[in-house]
Structure formats: structure tokens, C-alpha cells
């Protein structure tokens, strides 16, 4: 059922994109156009000598829908120059008989050919006001000047809005920021493109080197995982030990100094935290805390050393598995191409929707407002939700495919002789043929949570200037809860997809099986996840360039998926088999030795 719904949504998404392309023009995202849909300064049109865009009511550009709709919801007109004074249409009518030149100037910013002075403002034939402006990026922006820390426009801090109200120039600044936020993306994009065009060769060399280093590191982990882990652990122990000694030294050096024996509760809360460093009690607390941490680390290593050795053995086995199925290292390229396709389709569809956002100004000249334009905001939200769904499905498909390939390695009794041919291609075919619905269902759950998080982030951005403390506190709590929920769902989805690839059950059944399997092995899971995080983080921390990080991320995501799959298979192996000839273990010999188990003669010894 979910597979059918997913396919229908994709078809609907294609229709949505087609409708957007039919009604839109992506050039209008970059170049200024008037409300007639004509480019400012375009030769062969009435705008040939009018290269600057003028907003009838720039205050409308502070509307939150500007960033979503990619358009300021007010009438726009191409002009030859920007206004240089404050004026309103009401004042113009009042002064018309006294000074006709006043009207002649104001008329420059009205629609050409209007002929009903009684309904000028109602029909938006003329702006209700004009403000002193100057051209910037082919658009008229208020001419802001800061004098003695005060924002002004033409030496004024307030103005008439043309509707009988006095407004602050701060409102003009907010409106201008609403427009510039749309233009910044273009400028950044152009600069990035120019930089890459001039240095693409060296960037390519750096990416290739990063790829080779990541590949070599993964293949060598079978030999270096244990050494690397113990080096890091002993380094942490030494660092914490030094911290204990330093705290003791500070505690001793403060002995006898004035006011050093005052307690933290006596001085209360201080904004200058250096005050606390002058107290002996502070360093005593630090020393005790570090001593407890040191003791915990040492006790864990003593009593759970076998579980740590299991995690290290799985890391080594993951390196061997990748060595046997080298094609898995190139699967991230497929994921990258699919994600690039999703992102490009979403961006182009969103941009094409830009053409006719403002129905009252644009569509008055094209036959009125259609159903498409009335629900443009809802369509943009649908575009975002489906985009998230497709992205998460693509990631889920990659995780399920890799899990199936590495599971075929683990469940081969004689490795690598019993590994089926083309395990990655076979796993990819199974995932698409049998598990599309399960992957789509898991991706939808995650997408809905991410969609809500984006809305909360947007609301938080808009409420930053609000004085309602309770609202901001509630929003902060919701953001925190949904952040935790998103990461929990990602963790469960990852393990559910592994179980889907193993047994072919639906998503809910697989998620339940994965959850209870992890709970039955909760101590192994905790130790394993910590060791994996430590050794996966180590190479990531060595990458500082974005492109190199993305390549390293792709390689180590494959490696992390490999050891996650092997870990669940290992837990399942322990529960399903007992090491007897009828039920032999599929785990490699290294794990046999660590667990003190043997299948010789059908005997089984207790797990250490």
C-alpha cells in the first residue's frame, strides 16, 4: 500500500513540476521584472530605458511569505530613476492646484496610461507613497543613512505611509532586508561558481587524494583498529589524569590566599566566571569529577574488556567485508547522483513557481487569479515535504542495499568462497523489487518530523524579536523534542532497514525486531556504539575541506553501515545458533576466540 501511495506521490510531484514550469520563468528569480512580466531594461519593450525596479509599497516586502514565495507581494514597476523625496498620493492631490510640477514628478512612478484618478489607490495605479531611494542591484532601496547611531532616510526617522499612519524608517529597513535576503543567494552562488571555475583542477586533485586516503584507511583498519582504539583510550586516560593533577595543583596553590575558602553558594551567580576560578572549592569539584570519570573509564576497560574486544573485532571484520565487496565503496556515487537529482528538481520547481506570486498585481493582466496561484503557498509546502520524502527514501535505499550486501558476507559459512556473485547489485534489485513500500514508509515518518522541525525553525526566526518569553520557551522546548525525535527515528530506521534486508518483513515488524534485538544486547550495543563512534570520528576530524569531508563521509558511511549490519547479524547469530554441527556459528574465527566458544565436537562454553 505504501509503495502504491509513494508512486502516486511521485507522479503527482511530476505533475506539480510541470504546472510550475508552464506558469514560471526561472530568469525572473534573478532579473527584475515588472508586474506585466517584462524585464526591466529589455530592448524592444516599453522598458528599454527603464532598467530599475520600483516597489509601489516596499513595506509589504517585510511579509514573511517573501522568502517562501520568492517575491515581494506588491505592484512592481520599471522606472528610469528612483524617487528622491518623501511624498504621498494624498499630499499630491492636496497640492495639485498649487504646484502642478509636483504631480508631474509623482506621475513618473504610476502605471503608464491610467485614466481613473478617483480609484488610483484602489486599483494600485499609483503608489500610496514614495520614499527617497537609490538603485542597488537594479532595484530601488530606501537611501539609509546612520547619523549619531540613529537610522534615517533623508534626515528623517519617520514618514507618512499614505494611509494616514506615521511609520518609522526601521520598518523600511525590515522591508529592504526582506528583498536583499532573496538577492544574497544569487551573489553567493556567482562567487562560488567563479572560484570553482578558476581552481577546479586543484580541487579535483584534492578530492582524489581524499578518496585514496579514506580508502586506504578503511582497508588498513583490519590491522590498525585495535592499536588505534587503545592509543586513543590511553590518550584520554592520560589527559584526564593530567587534568586531575592540574586541579590538585590549583587547589593547593590557592591555600592561604584571601577569600579563596569562600564557597560557591556564598558568592552566588556571577556573570564573570573567572571569579569561580579563584575559589578552592571550584578546583576541588573539578578534581573529584575528573577522578570519577577516570575511575569509570578504567573500570569499564577492566570489567567490559571482552565486549570492547568484540567491537574492535567487528571493526576489523568490517574492513575485511569491504575488501571482499569493493563495489560497495562506489555505491555512494549512486546515492549522490540521486540526491543531486532530487535537489535540482526541487529547486527548479520552487524557482519556476516564482513568476506569478502576487495575484493582485501580476494576474490582473493575464485573465485573473487561477486556482494554482491561489494555493501557491500550500504547493510550496507540498514541494518541500515531497522533497524531504524523496531524499530520505534515497538514503534508505542506500542503507538497505548496503545492509543486504554485507549480510550476504556474514551469512556465508566459508568466507569469501560462499559469498554470492554480485552481492551489491542483487541487494539493490531486492530492495527496489520487494522493499520499496517499507523504505518509503520509514522515510515518510522521518520526513514529517523534519518538516515540522523546519516550520519550528522558521517560526523561531520570526519570533526572535518577540517579547513573549513563554512563547519563545515553548518553541525552544518543541525544537529540542523534535531534534531528539528525529535522531531517534534515524537510529531506528537504520537498524530497521538492516532487518528488512535480512528477513524481508515490513517496516514496522522489522523496527520492532531490531529494537528488541538491541535491547537484549544492550550492553554490547552501548560499548559497540562508543567504539564505533570513536574510530569513525577519528578520520573525520582530519578532514577540513568541505569536498574532502563529503568524500570521507561517503566512504565511512559505507563502513559504518557495514559494521552496523555485521553487529546485528552477530547478535542474531548468537540467538539462532549454538555452535553445534547442526547449528554452526557464522561468525568469523576471531569472534569465536573472543567469546571463548567452539563448535568442535558440538561443545559450547559459556560466554565470558
XYZ file of C-alpha atoms in Angstrom:
608
model
C 0.000 0.000 0.000
C 2.738 2.454 0.919
C 4.584 1.584 -2.275
C 1.473 2.448 -4.330
C 0.990 5.724 -2.427
C 4.668 6.584 -2.911
C 4.456 6.020 -6.663
C 1.276 8.134 -6.866
C 3.004 10.944 -4.936
C 5.973 10.840 -7.334
C 3.619 11.081 -10.321
C 1.812 13.968 -8.635
C 5.161 15.631 -7.988
C 5.975 15.384 -11.673
C 2.611 16.991 -12.491
C 3.290 19.736 -9.926
C 6.669 20.440 -11.500
C 5.137 20.500 -14.981
C 2.487 23.012 -13.894
C 5.158 25.176 -12.266
C 7.286 25.100 -15.409
C 4.275 26.060 -17.556
C 3.487 29.069 -15.359
C 7.005 30.174 -14.497
C 10.173 31.633 -15.863
C 13.366 30.990 -13.849
C 15.023 34.141 -15.210
C 12.595 36.160 -13.096
C 14.245 34.819 -9.962
C 17.459 36.592 -10.950
C 16.479 39.588 -13.103
C 13.972 42.302 -12.062
C 10.610 42.209 -13.804
C 7.577 44.449 -13.518
C 4.023 43.347 -12.802
C 3.424 42.844 -16.509
C 6.081 40.122 -16.589
C 8.514 42.229 -18.640
C 12.206 42.564 -17.800
C 13.433 45.990 -16.762
C 15.770 47.452 -19.393
C 14.831 44.840 -22.017
C 15.306 46.136 -25.538
C 12.277 46.196 -27.811
C 9.835 46.788 -24.945
C 8.449 49.946 -23.278
C 11.006 49.234 -20.520
C 14.036 49.659 -22.772
C 15.073 52.878 -20.983
C 13.738 51.813 -17.589
C 16.315 49.488 -16.045
C 15.416 49.903 -12.352
C 12.613 48.133 -10.466
C 10.387 50.243 -8.207
C 8.151 48.756 -5.483
C 4.781 50.511 -5.031
C 4.679 49.651 -1.325
C 8.062 48.390 -0.196
C 6.670 47.868 3.321
C 4.924 44.751 2.005
C 8.349 43.199 1.407
C 8.696 42.608 5.152
C 5.961 39.958 4.833
C 7.222 36.500 5.988
C 5.963 34.931 2.737
C 8.676 36.768 0.772
C 11.303 34.073 1.482
C 8.849 31.275 0.703
C 7.212 32.724 -2.407
C 10.434 34.315 -3.728
C 8.510 37.511 -4.478
C 7.507 40.744 -2.750
C 3.667 40.957 -2.683
C 3.245 44.460 -4.104
C 2.899 46.037 -7.534
C 6.248 46.490 -9.257
C 7.104 48.961 -11.990
C 10.178 49.574 -14.109
C 11.430 53.159 -13.867
C 14.333 55.164 -15.246
C 15.353 56.572 -11.858
C 14.431 56.135 -8.206
C 12.422 58.759 -6.246
C 14.455 61.360 -4.356
C 11.867 62.673 -1.867
C 9.135 61.692 0.584
C 5.637 62.092 -0.827
C 2.167 60.545 -0.646
C -0.645 60.435 -3.158
C -2.946 62.206 -0.710
C -0.488 65.092 -0.371
C -0.106 65.184 -4.141
C -3.871 65.663 -4.596
C -3.896 68.392 -1.954
C -1.019 70.311 -3.580
C -2.025 69.640 -7.197
C -3.526 73.076 -7.825
C -0.671 74.884 -6.048
C 2.161 73.200 -7.896
C 1.436 71.108 -10.977
C 5.087 70.060 -11.284
C 4.606 68.142 -8.034
C 2.094 65.880 -9.794
C 4.252 65.606 -12.915
C 7.065 64.178 -10.797
C 4.829 61.810 -8.847
C 3.292 60.520 -12.100
C 6.661 59.097 -13.114
C 6.067 56.282 -10.598
C 2.495 55.472 -11.684
C 1.384 52.911 -14.226
C 1.505 54.350 -17.733
C -1.849 55.272 -19.192
C -4.034 55.127 -16.073
C -7.225 57.208 -16.514
C -9.327 56.967 -13.360
C -7.972 59.382 -10.718
C -10.851 58.587 -8.355
C -9.748 54.964 -7.918
C -5.987 55.312 -8.237
C -5.138 53.740 -4.888
C -7.877 51.101 -5.090
C -6.647 49.891 -8.486
C -2.989 50.432 -7.497
C -2.421 52.659 -10.498
C -0.133 54.832 -8.370
C 1.847 54.132 -5.210
C 0.345 55.372 -1.963
C 3.762 56.833 -1.090
C 7.294 57.267 -2.381
C 10.477 57.490 -0.311
C 13.979 58.767 -1.147
C 15.783 55.798 -2.721
C 18.866 54.832 -4.643
C 19.414 51.958 -7.104
C 21.040 48.793 -5.770
C 21.135 45.556 -7.810
C 18.722 47.239 -10.273
C 16.149 47.833 -7.528
C 15.098 50.977 -5.664
C 16.067 50.738 -1.992
C 15.477 53.440 0.649
C 18.503 55.726 0.997
C 19.502 54.816 4.554
C 21.996 56.954 6.461
C 23.033 56.424 10.094
C 23.635 59.665 11.980
C 24.932 59.517 15.555
C 23.736 55.936 15.845
C 20.221 56.772 14.558
C 18.888 55.305 11.320
C 17.470 57.961 8.972
C 16.207 58.369 5.434
C 16.681 61.913 4.070
C 17.420 63.059 7.647
C 14.039 61.763 8.825
C 13.316 58.982 11.309
C 9.600 58.700 10.455
C 7.347 59.165 7.433
C 3.737 59.008 6.256
C 2.718 55.664 4.764
C -0.018 57.129 2.531
C -2.822 55.581 4.577
C -2.938 58.109 7.384
C -0.292 56.480 9.608
C 3.161 57.615 10.743
C 5.742 54.874 10.352
C 9.352 54.517 11.483
C 12.177 54.166 8.971
C 13.042 50.943 10.841
C 10.021 49.442 9.025
C 11.660 50.391 5.736
C 14.874 48.685 6.854
C 12.990 45.444 7.652
C 11.312 45.569 4.258
C 14.639 46.127 2.477
C 16.133 43.174 4.357
C 13.272 41.029 3.072
C 14.321 41.799 -0.502
C 18.086 41.533 -0.020
C 17.697 38.097 1.570
C 16.458 36.909 -1.814
C 19.360 38.506 -3.666
C 22.166 37.314 -1.373
C 21.794 33.723 -2.568
C 22.466 34.814 -6.137
C 25.595 36.762 -5.201
C 26.999 33.897 -3.128
C 26.247 31.426 -5.905
C 28.043 33.540 -8.507
C 31.135 33.911 -6.292
C 31.271 30.188 -5.577
C 30.948 29.393 -9.286
C 33.745 31.821 -10.176
C 36.061 30.371 -7.512
C 35.445 26.819 -8.671
C 35.880 27.771 -12.324
C 39.344 29.209 -11.620
C 40.655 26.437 -9.347
C 38.746 23.300 -10.363
C 41.922 21.361 -11.259
C 43.470 21.663 -7.785
C 40.134 20.973 -6.143
C 39.839 17.783 -8.209
C 43.332 16.672 -7.179
C 42.480 17.308 -3.520
C 39.278 15.268 -3.788
C 41.094 12.348 -5.430
C 43.742 12.395 -2.675
C 40.993 12.473 -0.049
C 39.308 9.493 -1.698
C 42.533 7.470 -1.762
C 43.360 8.300 1.868
C 39.858 7.292 3.008
C 40.042 4.038 1.030
C 43.471 3.144 2.411
C 42.398 3.961 5.961
C 39.350 1.681 5.720
C 41.310 -1.215 4.234
C 44.025 -0.883 6.897
C 41.535 -0.875 9.765
C 41.678 -4.689 9.864
C 45.257 -4.301 11.092
C 45.121 -0.963 12.949
C 41.668 -0.862 14.594
C 42.838 -2.343 17.889
C 46.044 -0.309 18.066
C 44.246 2.914 17.138
C 41.498 2.347 19.706
C 43.881 1.618 22.583
C 46.062 4.578 21.644
C 43.041 6.880 21.826
C 41.819 5.317 25.084
C 45.187 5.605 26.809
C 45.468 9.138 25.472
C 42.126 10.002 27.086
C 43.198 8.365 30.364
C 46.463 10.344 30.324
C 44.625 13.608 29.535
C 42.121 13.095 32.356
C 44.995 12.157 34.701
C 46.780 15.383 33.823
C 43.536 17.270 34.469
C 43.327 15.712 37.965
C 46.908 16.722 38.720
C 46.365 20.271 37.452
C 43.209 20.687 39.554
C 45.099 19.467 42.628
C 47.926 21.905 41.909
C 45.496 24.829 41.570
C 43.691 23.693 44.737
C 46.962 23.614 46.689
C 48.287 26.913 45.306
C 45.160 28.777 46.474
C 45.648 27.630 50.063
C 46.105 30.583 52.377
C 45.116 33.222 49.770
C 42.478 35.765 50.864
C 38.854 34.855 50.085
C 39.855 31.562 48.410
C 37.993 29.494 51.013
C 34.628 31.162 50.277
C 32.081 28.654 48.959
C 30.298 28.959 45.625
C 26.936 29.302 47.380
C 28.268 32.311 49.294
C 29.109 34.373 46.203
C 26.005 33.285 44.253
C 25.696 33.625 40.481
C 28.383 35.731 38.772
C 28.497 36.705 35.100
C 32.306 36.761 35.209
C 33.165 33.072 35.543
C 36.790 33.900 36.316
C 35.596 34.685 39.827
C 34.881 30.988 40.407
C 38.426 30.049 39.384
C 39.739 31.949 42.406
C 37.948 29.560 44.801
C 39.490 26.348 46.149
C 36.065 24.712 46.177
C 35.791 25.078 42.394
C 39.031 23.209 41.749
C 38.068 20.572 44.339
C 34.826 19.932 42.433
C 36.727 19.717 39.151
C 39.260 17.294 40.649
C 36.586 14.994 42.119
C 34.599 15.000 38.852
C 37.636 14.097 36.765
C 38.629 11.415 39.257
C 35.175 9.830 38.969
C 35.387 9.919 35.161
C 38.852 8.355 35.263
C 37.639 5.602 37.592
C 34.635 4.854 35.353
C 36.826 4.563 32.248
C 39.287 2.234 33.982
C 36.512 0.062 35.476
C 34.779 -0.223 32.123
C 38.011 -1.310 30.471
C 38.649 -3.894 33.227
C 35.208 -5.473 33.505
C 33.983 -4.990 29.924
C 37.242 -5.583 28.097
C 35.838 -8.605 26.226
C 32.927 -6.547 24.907
C 35.385 -3.874 23.769
C 37.390 -6.580 22.027
C 34.192 -7.738 20.271
C 33.574 -4.215 18.974
C 37.165 -3.982 17.718
C 36.860 -7.413 16.074
C 33.703 -6.226 14.274
C 35.598 -3.184 13.029
C 38.329 -5.429 11.645
C 35.736 -7.740 10.104
C 34.044 -4.735 8.501
C 37.288 -3.848 6.792
C 37.566 -7.437 5.501
C 33.956 -7.363 4.260
C 34.577 -4.193 2.283
C 37.742 -5.738 0.890
C 35.661 -8.676 -0.388
C 32.882 -6.450 -1.777
C 34.827 -3.456 -3.091
C 31.903 -2.299 -5.229
C 30.153 -1.068 -2.080
C 32.683 1.778 -1.814
C 31.365 3.223 -5.066
C 27.690 2.984 -4.164
C 27.763 6.495 -2.548
C 28.185 7.821 -6.100
C 24.727 6.436 -6.958
C 23.284 7.956 -3.795
C 24.933 11.278 -4.600
C 23.519 11.344 -8.139
C 20.007 10.503 -6.924
C 20.210 13.168 -4.216
C 21.510 15.716 -6.730
C 18.545 14.900 -8.988
C 16.086 15.372 -6.106
C 17.662 18.658 -5.034
C 17.818 20.007 -8.589
C 14.172 19.080 -9.294
C 13.014 20.653 -6.022
C 14.993 23.867 -6.588
C 13.904 24.282 -10.198
C 10.261 23.608 -9.291
C 10.389 26.132 -6.447
C 12.031 28.745 -8.697
C 9.566 28.233 -11.540
C 6.722 28.871 -9.112
C 8.108 32.376 -8.656
C 6.609 34.020 -11.727
C 3.113 34.894 -10.554
C 3.030 35.024 -6.770
C 1.340 38.411 -6.448
C -2.100 37.830 -7.969
C -3.404 41.329 -7.388
C -0.593 42.872 -9.432
C 0.504 40.275 -11.974
C -2.553 38.268 -12.883
C -4.762 41.276 -13.324
C -3.112 41.456 -16.738
C -3.346 37.752 -17.612
C -7.000 36.987 -17.052
C -7.350 36.896 -13.276
C -6.198 34.646 -10.435
C -6.241 30.888 -11.061
C -6.542 28.023 -8.579
C -2.814 27.393 -8.961
C -1.901 30.893 -7.862
C -4.405 30.947 -5.011
C -2.754 27.937 -3.388
C 0.864 28.700 -4.319
C 1.939 28.740 -0.651
C 0.373 25.323 0.006
C 2.028 23.963 -3.147
C 5.406 25.216 -1.936
C 4.914 23.363 1.358
C 3.939 20.206 -0.558
C 7.039 20.649 -2.695
C 9.182 20.763 0.446
C 7.537 17.722 2.077
C 7.812 15.547 -1.034
C 11.414 16.676 -1.478
C 12.250 15.530 2.063
C 10.462 12.234 1.409
C 12.436 11.564 -1.769
C 15.748 12.467 -0.123
C 15.104 10.199 2.858
C 13.919 7.399 0.569
C 17.146 7.676 -1.439
C 19.199 7.407 1.759
C 17.045 4.492 2.967
C 17.512 2.691 -0.352
C 21.283 3.020 0.008
C 21.251 1.753 3.599
C 19.064 -1.256 2.752
C 21.176 -2.077 -0.315
C 24.458 -1.959 1.596
C 22.968 -3.925 4.503
C 21.849 -6.698 2.147
C 25.289 -6.885 0.526
C 27.170 -7.079 3.830
C 24.655 -9.528 5.288
C 25.436 -11.878 2.393
C 29.078 -11.699 3.518
C 28.324 -12.505 7.164
C 25.978 -15.418 6.455
C 28.468 -17.076 4.120
C 29.747 -20.074 6.095
C 33.025 -20.139 4.180
C 34.239 -16.618 3.550
C 34.733 -15.489 0.831
C 34.016 -18.678 -1.145
C 30.285 -18.802 -0.292
C 29.574 -15.112 -0.968
C 27.036 -14.963 -3.854
C 28.138 -13.273 -7.091
C 27.375 -9.544 -7.490
C 26.063 -9.108 -3.920
C 25.603 -5.351 -4.233
C 23.620 -5.485 -7.481
C 21.490 -8.332 -6.146
C 20.775 -6.451 -2.943
C 19.853 -3.300 -4.896
C 17.421 -5.280 -7.052
C 15.802 -6.892 -3.980
C 15.455 -3.529 -2.251
C 13.664 -1.980 -5.237
C 11.510 -5.016 -6.040
C 10.411 -6.124 -2.583
C 11.107 -3.352 -0.063
C 10.081 -0.078 -1.736
C 6.976 0.273 0.436
C 8.863 -0.403 3.669
C 11.598 2.082 2.784
C 9.040 4.697 1.730
C 7.101 4.273 4.985
C 10.192 4.739 7.154
C 11.298 7.705 5.038
C 7.851 9.320 5.369
C 7.920 9.160 9.178
C 11.325 10.842 9.253
C 10.281 13.424 6.630
C 7.233 14.516 8.625
C 9.380 15.100 11.717
C 11.943 17.051 9.661
C 9.142 19.053 8.037
C 7.823 20.069 11.464
C 11.366 20.964 12.561
C 11.762 23.284 9.557
C 8.474 25.020 10.388
C 9.579 25.422 14.019
C 12.918 26.880 12.902
C 11.062 29.318 10.647
C 8.749 30.378 13.487
C 11.728 30.753 15.806
C 13.435 33.002 13.254
C 10.341 35.209 13.045
C 9.825 35.360 16.812
C 13.376 36.344 17.708
C 12.288 39.906 18.293
C 9.189 38.923 20.263
C 8.931 39.803 23.931
C 6.696 36.891 24.875
C 9.090 34.776 26.943
C 6.661 31.887 27.333
C 6.197 31.558 23.567
C 9.952 31.511 22.974
C 10.444 29.000 25.798
C 7.711 26.720 24.415
C 9.182 26.945 20.924
C 12.648 26.105 22.265
C 11.259 23.023 24.061
C 9.460 21.870 20.906
C 12.627 22.286 18.834
C 14.608 20.255 21.366
C 11.985 17.484 21.488
C 11.743 17.167 17.725
C 15.543 17.213 17.406
C 15.738 14.240 19.780
C 12.834 12.530 17.988
C 14.488 12.965 14.599
C 17.769 11.410 15.767
C 15.961 8.525 17.460
C 13.954 7.830 14.292
C 17.138 7.933 12.210
C 18.741 5.383 14.547
C 15.702 3.086 14.481
C 15.225 3.418 10.721
C 18.842 2.461 10.097
C 18.511 -0.740 12.117
C 15.037 -1.447 10.748
C 16.375 -1.321 7.175
C 19.054 -3.848 8.144
C 16.358 -6.232 9.424
C 14.289 -5.570 6.289
C 17.254 -6.645 4.160
C 17.780 -9.765 6.331
C 14.237 -11.152 6.559
C 12.098 -9.137 4.143
C 9.458 -8.245 6.728
C 7.580 -4.947 6.613
C 8.980 -1.812 8.211
C 7.052 -1.940 11.498
C 7.847 -5.612 12.128
C 11.499 -5.040 11.241
C 11.751 -1.985 13.505
C 10.235 -3.970 16.378
C 12.612 -6.900 15.838
C 15.621 -4.570 15.615
C 14.618 -2.707 18.775
C 14.180 -5.837 20.907
C 17.325 -7.432 19.479
C 19.300 -4.341 20.524
C 17.626 -4.315 23.951
C 18.526 -7.963 24.528
C 22.118 -6.990 23.765
C 22.005 -3.549 25.349
C 25.476 -3.712 26.947
C 27.122 -4.904 23.749
C 25.223 -2.192 21.848
C 26.409 0.548 24.202
C 30.069 -0.494 24.105
C 29.952 -1.172 20.374
C 28.408 2.219 19.511
C 31.003 4.064 21.611
C 33.927 2.259 19.990
C 32.479 2.766 16.510
C 31.840 6.460 17.129
C 35.375 6.931 18.406
C 37.140 5.292 15.477
C 34.791 6.715 12.817
C 35.191 10.216 14.259
C 38.981 9.996 14.223
C 39.455 10.091 10.439
C 36.609 12.598 10.035
C 38.398 15.003 12.343
C 41.360 15.021 9.974
C 39.332 16.438 7.085
C 38.901 20.184 6.992
C 37.891 20.919 3.408
C 34.192 20.549 2.620
C 34.660 18.441 -0.503
C 37.151 16.149 1.239
C 34.786 15.811 4.173
C 31.935 14.818 1.863
C 34.072 12.128 0.220
C 35.273 10.845 3.589
C 31.681 10.922 4.801
C 30.597 8.799 1.825
C 33.301 6.191 2.393
C 32.864 5.987 6.147
C 29.074 5.855 5.874
C 29.570 2.663 3.873
C 31.961 1.389 6.522
C 29.600 2.330 9.375
C 26.704 0.607 7.589
C 28.917 -2.438 7.162
C 29.814 -2.802 10.842
C 26.223 -1.995 11.921
C 24.974 -4.822 9.718
C 27.640 -7.210 10.969
C 26.779 -6.315 14.570
C 23.066 -7.119 14.165
C 23.945 -10.299 12.265
C 26.341 -11.221 15.076
C 23.621 -10.733 17.726
C 21.187 -12.735 15.600
C 23.814 -15.437 15.099
C 24.216 -15.837 18.867
C 20.469 -16.241 19.350
C 19.797 -18.584 16.436
C 22.825 -20.884 16.668
C 24.720 -22.686 19.407
C 27.924 -23.724 17.679
C 26.915 -27.378 17.228
C 27.381 -29.169 13.890
C 23.638 -28.797 13.211
C 23.651 -25.112 14.130
C 27.140 -23.774 13.452
C 28.091 -20.178 14.074
C 28.582 -17.981 11.017
C 30.788 -15.521 12.876
C 34.449 -15.335 11.839
C 37.101 -17.206 13.880
C 38.263 -14.014 15.589
C 34.894 -13.570 17.289
C 34.898 -17.283 18.209
C 38.118 -16.848 20.129
C 36.987 -13.680 21.909
C 33.731 -15.271 23.037
C 35.538 -18.446 24.224
C 33.183 -20.531 22.123
C 33.971 -23.523 19.970
C 31.949 -25.712 17.712
C 34.416 -28.604 17.770
C 32.710 -31.788 18.947
C 29.415 -29.953 19.412
C 30.584 -28.436 22.716
C 29.685 -24.934 23.846
C 31.168 -22.928 26.647
C 29.658 -20.007 28.462
C 30.161 -16.515 27.180
C 32.855 -14.716 29.134
